[in-house]
Structure formats: structure tokens, C-alpha cells
Coordinates of C-alpha atoms in Angstrom, one line a residue:
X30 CA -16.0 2.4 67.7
X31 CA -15.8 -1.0 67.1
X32 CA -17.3 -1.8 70.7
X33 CA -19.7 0.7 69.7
X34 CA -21.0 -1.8 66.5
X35 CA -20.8 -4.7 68.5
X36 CA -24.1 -3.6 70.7
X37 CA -26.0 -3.0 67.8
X38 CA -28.6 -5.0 66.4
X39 CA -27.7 -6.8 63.0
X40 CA -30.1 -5.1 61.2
X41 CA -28.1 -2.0 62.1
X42 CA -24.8 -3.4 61.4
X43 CA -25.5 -3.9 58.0
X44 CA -27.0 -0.3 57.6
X45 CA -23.8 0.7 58.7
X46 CA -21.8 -1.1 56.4
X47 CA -23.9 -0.4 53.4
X48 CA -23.5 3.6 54.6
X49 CA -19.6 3.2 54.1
X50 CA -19.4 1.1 51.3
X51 CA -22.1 3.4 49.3
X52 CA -19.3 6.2 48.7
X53 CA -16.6 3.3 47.6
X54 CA -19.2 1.7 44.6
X55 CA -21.8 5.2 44.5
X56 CA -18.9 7.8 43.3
X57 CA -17.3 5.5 40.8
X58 CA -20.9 3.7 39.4
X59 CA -22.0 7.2 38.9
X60 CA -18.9 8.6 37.1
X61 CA -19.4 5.7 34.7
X62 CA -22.8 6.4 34.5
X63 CA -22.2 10.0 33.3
X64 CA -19.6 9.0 31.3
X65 CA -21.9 6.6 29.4
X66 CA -24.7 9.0 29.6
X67 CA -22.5 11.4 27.3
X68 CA -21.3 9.0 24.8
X69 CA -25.2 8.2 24.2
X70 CA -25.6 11.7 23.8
X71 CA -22.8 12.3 21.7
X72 CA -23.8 9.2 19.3
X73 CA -27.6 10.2 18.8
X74 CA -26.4 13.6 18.1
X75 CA -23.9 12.5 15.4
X76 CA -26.6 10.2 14.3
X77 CA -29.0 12.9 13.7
X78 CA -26.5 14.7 12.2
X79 CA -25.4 12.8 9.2
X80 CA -28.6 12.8 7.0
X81 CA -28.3 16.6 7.3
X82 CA -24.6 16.8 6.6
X83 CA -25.5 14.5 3.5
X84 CA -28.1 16.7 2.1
X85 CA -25.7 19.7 2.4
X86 CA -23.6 17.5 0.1
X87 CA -25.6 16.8 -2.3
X88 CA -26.9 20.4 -2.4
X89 CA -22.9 21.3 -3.1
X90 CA -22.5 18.3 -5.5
X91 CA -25.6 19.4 -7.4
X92 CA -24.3 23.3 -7.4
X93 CA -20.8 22.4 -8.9
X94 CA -22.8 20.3 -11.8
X95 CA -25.0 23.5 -12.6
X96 CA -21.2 25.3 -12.6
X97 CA -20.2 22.8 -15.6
X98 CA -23.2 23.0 -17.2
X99 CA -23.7 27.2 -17.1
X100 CA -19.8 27.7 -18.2
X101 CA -20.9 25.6 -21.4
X102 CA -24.2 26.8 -22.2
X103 CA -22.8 30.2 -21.7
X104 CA -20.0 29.7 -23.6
X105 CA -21.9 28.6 -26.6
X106 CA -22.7 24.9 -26.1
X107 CA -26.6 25.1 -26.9
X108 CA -27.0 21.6 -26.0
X109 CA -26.2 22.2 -22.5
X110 CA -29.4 24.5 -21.8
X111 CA -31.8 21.9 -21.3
X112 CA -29.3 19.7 -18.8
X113 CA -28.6 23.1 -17.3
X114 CA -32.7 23.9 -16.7
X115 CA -32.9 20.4 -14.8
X116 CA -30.0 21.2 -12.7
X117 CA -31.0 24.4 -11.9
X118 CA -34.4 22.7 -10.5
X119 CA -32.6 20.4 -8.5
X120 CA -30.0 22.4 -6.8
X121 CA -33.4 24.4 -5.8
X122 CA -35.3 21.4 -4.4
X123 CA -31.5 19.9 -2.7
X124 CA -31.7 23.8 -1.1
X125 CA -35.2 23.8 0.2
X126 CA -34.7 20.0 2.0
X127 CA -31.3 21.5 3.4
X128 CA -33.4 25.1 4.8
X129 CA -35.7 22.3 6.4
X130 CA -33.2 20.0 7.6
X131 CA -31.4 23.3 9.8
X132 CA -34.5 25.3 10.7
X133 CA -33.9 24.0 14.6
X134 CA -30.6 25.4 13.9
X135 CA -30.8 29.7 14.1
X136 CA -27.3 30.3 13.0
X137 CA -27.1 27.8 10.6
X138 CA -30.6 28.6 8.9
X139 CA -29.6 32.0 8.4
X140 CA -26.7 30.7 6.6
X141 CA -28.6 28.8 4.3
X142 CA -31.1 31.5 3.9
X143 CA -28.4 33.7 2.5
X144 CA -26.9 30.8 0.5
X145 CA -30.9 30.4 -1.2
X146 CA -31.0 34.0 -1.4
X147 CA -27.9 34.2 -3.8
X148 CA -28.4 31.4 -5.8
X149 CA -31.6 32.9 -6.7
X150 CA -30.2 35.4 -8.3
X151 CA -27.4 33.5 -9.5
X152 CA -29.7 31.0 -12.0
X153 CA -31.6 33.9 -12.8
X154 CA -28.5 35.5 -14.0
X155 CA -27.5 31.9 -15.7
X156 CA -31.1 31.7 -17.3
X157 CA -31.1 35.8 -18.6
X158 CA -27.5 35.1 -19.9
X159 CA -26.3 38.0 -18.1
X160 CA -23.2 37.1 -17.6
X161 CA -20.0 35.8 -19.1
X162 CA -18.9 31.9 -18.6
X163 CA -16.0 33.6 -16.2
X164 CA -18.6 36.1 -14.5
X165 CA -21.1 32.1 -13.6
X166 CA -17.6 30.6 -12.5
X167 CA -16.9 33.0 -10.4
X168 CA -20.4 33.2 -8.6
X169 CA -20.9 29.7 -8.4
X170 CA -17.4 29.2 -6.4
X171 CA -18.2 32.1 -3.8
X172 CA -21.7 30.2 -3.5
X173 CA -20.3 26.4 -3.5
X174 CA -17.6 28.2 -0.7
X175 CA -20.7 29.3 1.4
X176 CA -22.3 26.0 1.2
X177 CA -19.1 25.0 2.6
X178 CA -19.2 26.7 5.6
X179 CA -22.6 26.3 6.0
X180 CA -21.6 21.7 6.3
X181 CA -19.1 23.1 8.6
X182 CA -21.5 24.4 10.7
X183 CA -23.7 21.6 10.4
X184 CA -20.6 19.3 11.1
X185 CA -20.1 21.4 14.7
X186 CA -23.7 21.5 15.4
X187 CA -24.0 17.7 15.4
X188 CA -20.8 17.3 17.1
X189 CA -19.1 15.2 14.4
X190 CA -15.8 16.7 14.5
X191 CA -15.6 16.4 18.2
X192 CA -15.5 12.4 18.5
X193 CA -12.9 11.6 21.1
X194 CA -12.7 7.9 19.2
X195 CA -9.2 8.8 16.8
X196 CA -11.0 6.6 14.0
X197 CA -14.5 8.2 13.8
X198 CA -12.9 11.7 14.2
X199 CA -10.9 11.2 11.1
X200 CA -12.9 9.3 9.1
X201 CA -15.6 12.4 9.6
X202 CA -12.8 14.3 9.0
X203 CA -12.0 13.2 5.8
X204 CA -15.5 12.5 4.5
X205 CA -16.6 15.5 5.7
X206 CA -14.2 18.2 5.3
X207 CA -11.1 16.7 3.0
X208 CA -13.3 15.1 0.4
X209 CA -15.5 17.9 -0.4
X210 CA -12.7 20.4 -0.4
X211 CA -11.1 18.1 -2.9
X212 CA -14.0 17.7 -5.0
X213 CA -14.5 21.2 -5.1
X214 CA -10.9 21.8 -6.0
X215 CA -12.1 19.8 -9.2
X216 CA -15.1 20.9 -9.9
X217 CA -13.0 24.4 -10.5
X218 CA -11.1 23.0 -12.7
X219 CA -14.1 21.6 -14.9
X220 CA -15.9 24.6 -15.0
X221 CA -12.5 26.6 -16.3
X222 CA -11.8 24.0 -18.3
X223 CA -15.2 23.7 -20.1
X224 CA -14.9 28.2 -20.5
X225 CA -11.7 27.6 -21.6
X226 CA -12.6 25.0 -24.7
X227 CA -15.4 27.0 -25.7
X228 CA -13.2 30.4 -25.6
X229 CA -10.6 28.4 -27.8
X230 CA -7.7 30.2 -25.9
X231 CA -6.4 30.7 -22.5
X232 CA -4.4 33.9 -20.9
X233 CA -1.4 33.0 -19.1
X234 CA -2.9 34.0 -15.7
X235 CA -5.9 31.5 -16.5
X236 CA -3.1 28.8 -17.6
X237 CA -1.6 29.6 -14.1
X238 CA -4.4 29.3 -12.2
X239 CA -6.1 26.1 -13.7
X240 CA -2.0 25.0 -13.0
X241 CA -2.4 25.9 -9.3
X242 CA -5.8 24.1 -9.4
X243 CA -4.0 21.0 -10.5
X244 CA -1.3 21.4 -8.0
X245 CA -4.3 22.2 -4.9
X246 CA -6.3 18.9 -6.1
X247 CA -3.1 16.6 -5.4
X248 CA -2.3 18.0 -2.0
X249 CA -5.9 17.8 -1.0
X250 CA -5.7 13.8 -2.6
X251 CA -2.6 13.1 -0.8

């Protein structure tokens, strides 16, 4: 072989050589390339992702303040209605930017559709007083629950849970999934607490619950 490459011309020689080092630098240079390839990918995703994950938490933020506010004004606190009324507009408007924000996404927007659809009749419910201060508590926790799901789902979508960096992972882990789940833990507890003040009295399975409230909040802190 070698005799072989001695007769040809230089020209060839080095066509040769650059045919059998190609495989030696063209496999690895184009596993690196695909690796980077799909951390670009995986970035701009998680990029796009964020704003939308943030508006589904302020949507859920904005739902648990309209809890507070309902479980007074329902229990009697007149003062609340107008705070309540303002509320009520935002967690609307908070709603229709998150429907915008996940119309590219089909199983996510019909998620969100069905959160929209029950907290439409929810306020209205809340506005008519047609409901007790424990009926609204109730409603508004299955709803703030299904908004939950639905940053879950926004969360998978945009690939933020899937970061193969341990830091990022967790820390949209925690900011993502922990935190909310805590502050929702609270936000329970508000909302019974407020009913509870304005009912002047508590049953000893509401004592036990808002106690097993208490005791969820501090595992989720911890």
C-alpha cells in the first residue's frame, strides 16, 4: 500500500490523507456540534418559556388574593367588596394574557380554557353572593389547583424541568414547583383564617385542618 502512495502525485497524497483523517476529526466535530446544537435549543426554549411560566404565576398569585378578599366580603367585611371588584378584574385580564401566552400550545390552552371557564362562574357566584365564605374557599382552591397544573404543563412544554445542569434544574425546581405549592399552602390558610374570624368560631375538624395547613406549610418551607 505504501508503495502504492509513493507513485502518486502530491496532490493525491494529500487527498488521501485528508480522506483518512476526515473520520478521526468529522465523527467527533460533529458529535460536538449536535451536542451544542441541543443545548442552544434547549436554552431558547427555556428562555421562551419563563415569561409564560411567570404570567401563570401571577394569574395564581392574583387568584389566591381574590380567595382572601371573597372569604371576607362574604363573611361580612363590607369593606372588602370594592378590593374584591378590582381583583376580580385582574385575575380576568392575568387569565386572558395567560390563554394568549399558550394558544401555540393545544393541550395546554385547553387547560386554561377550562380554568377561564370556571372562574367565570366562580366571580359570578362571588359577585351574586351565592355562596357561603366556605362554599368560595373551596372553589377557589380546586381552581388555584388547576392553574397549578396548568404551570406544570407550561413548565414541561418549555423544557424547564428537564435541564441536565443540577443547578438550573433545581433552582427551576424550587421556583417553579416548591414555591408556589408553598405559597399556596398559605394562601389556604388565609382564606380559612379570614372565614374563621368573621364566623367568630371554629369546628374541631376546621381547627384540624387549618393545623394540618400549618404543619404542610413547614414541610413545603423546609
Amino acid at each position: 500500500m505504501f508503495g502504492l502512495i509513493d507513485h502518486l502525485k502530491i496532490s493525491h497524497k494529500f487527498a488521501v490523507v485528508a480522506a483518512l483523517a476526515l473520520p478521526m476529526f468529522g465523527v467527533p466535530t460533529a458529535l460536538l456540534v449536535r451536542t451544542d446544537l441541543a443545548a442552544i435549543d434547549m436554552a431558547r426554549s427555556e428562555a421562551e418559556g419563563m415569561p409564560r411560566a411567570a404570567t401563570v404565576l401571577r394569574a395564581i398569585q392574583l387568584t389566591q388574593q381574590h380567595r382572601a378578599l371573597s372569604a371576607g366580603m362574604l363573611g361580612g367585611a363590607t369593606a372588602m367588596e370594592a378590593p374584591r371588584q378590582a381583583k376580580q378584574a385582574e385575575v380576568e385580564q392575568a387569565l386572558d394574557k395567560v390563554a394568549a401566552d399558550s394558544a401555540a400550545w393545544p393541550q395546554i390552552a385547553a387547560q386554561v380554557a377550562d380554568v377561564r371557564s370556571r372562574w367565570k362562574s366562580l366571580a359570578a357566584a362571588v359577585a351574586g353572593r351565592s355562596l357561603d365564605g366556605r362554599q368560595s374557599n373551596a372553589q377557589h382552591t380546586a381552581l388555584v389547583s388547576e392553574e397549578l397544573d396548568a404551570l406544570g404543563l407550561v413548565v414541561d412544554a418549555a423544557r424547564l424541568s428537564m435541564d441536565p445542569e443540577p443547578a438550573i434544574h433545581h433552582a427551576a425546581d424550587a421556583v417553579l414547583q416548591a414555591l408556589p405549592r408553598l405559597g399556596e399552602t398559605l394562601g389556604r390558610m388565609r382564606a380559612q383564617g379570614t372565614t374563621l374570624l368573621q364566623q367568630r368560631e371554629a369546628t374541631p375538624p376546621e381547627r384540624a385542618q387549618l393545623a394540618s395547613l400549618a404543619d404542610s406549610a413547614r414541610m413545603r418551607r423546609a
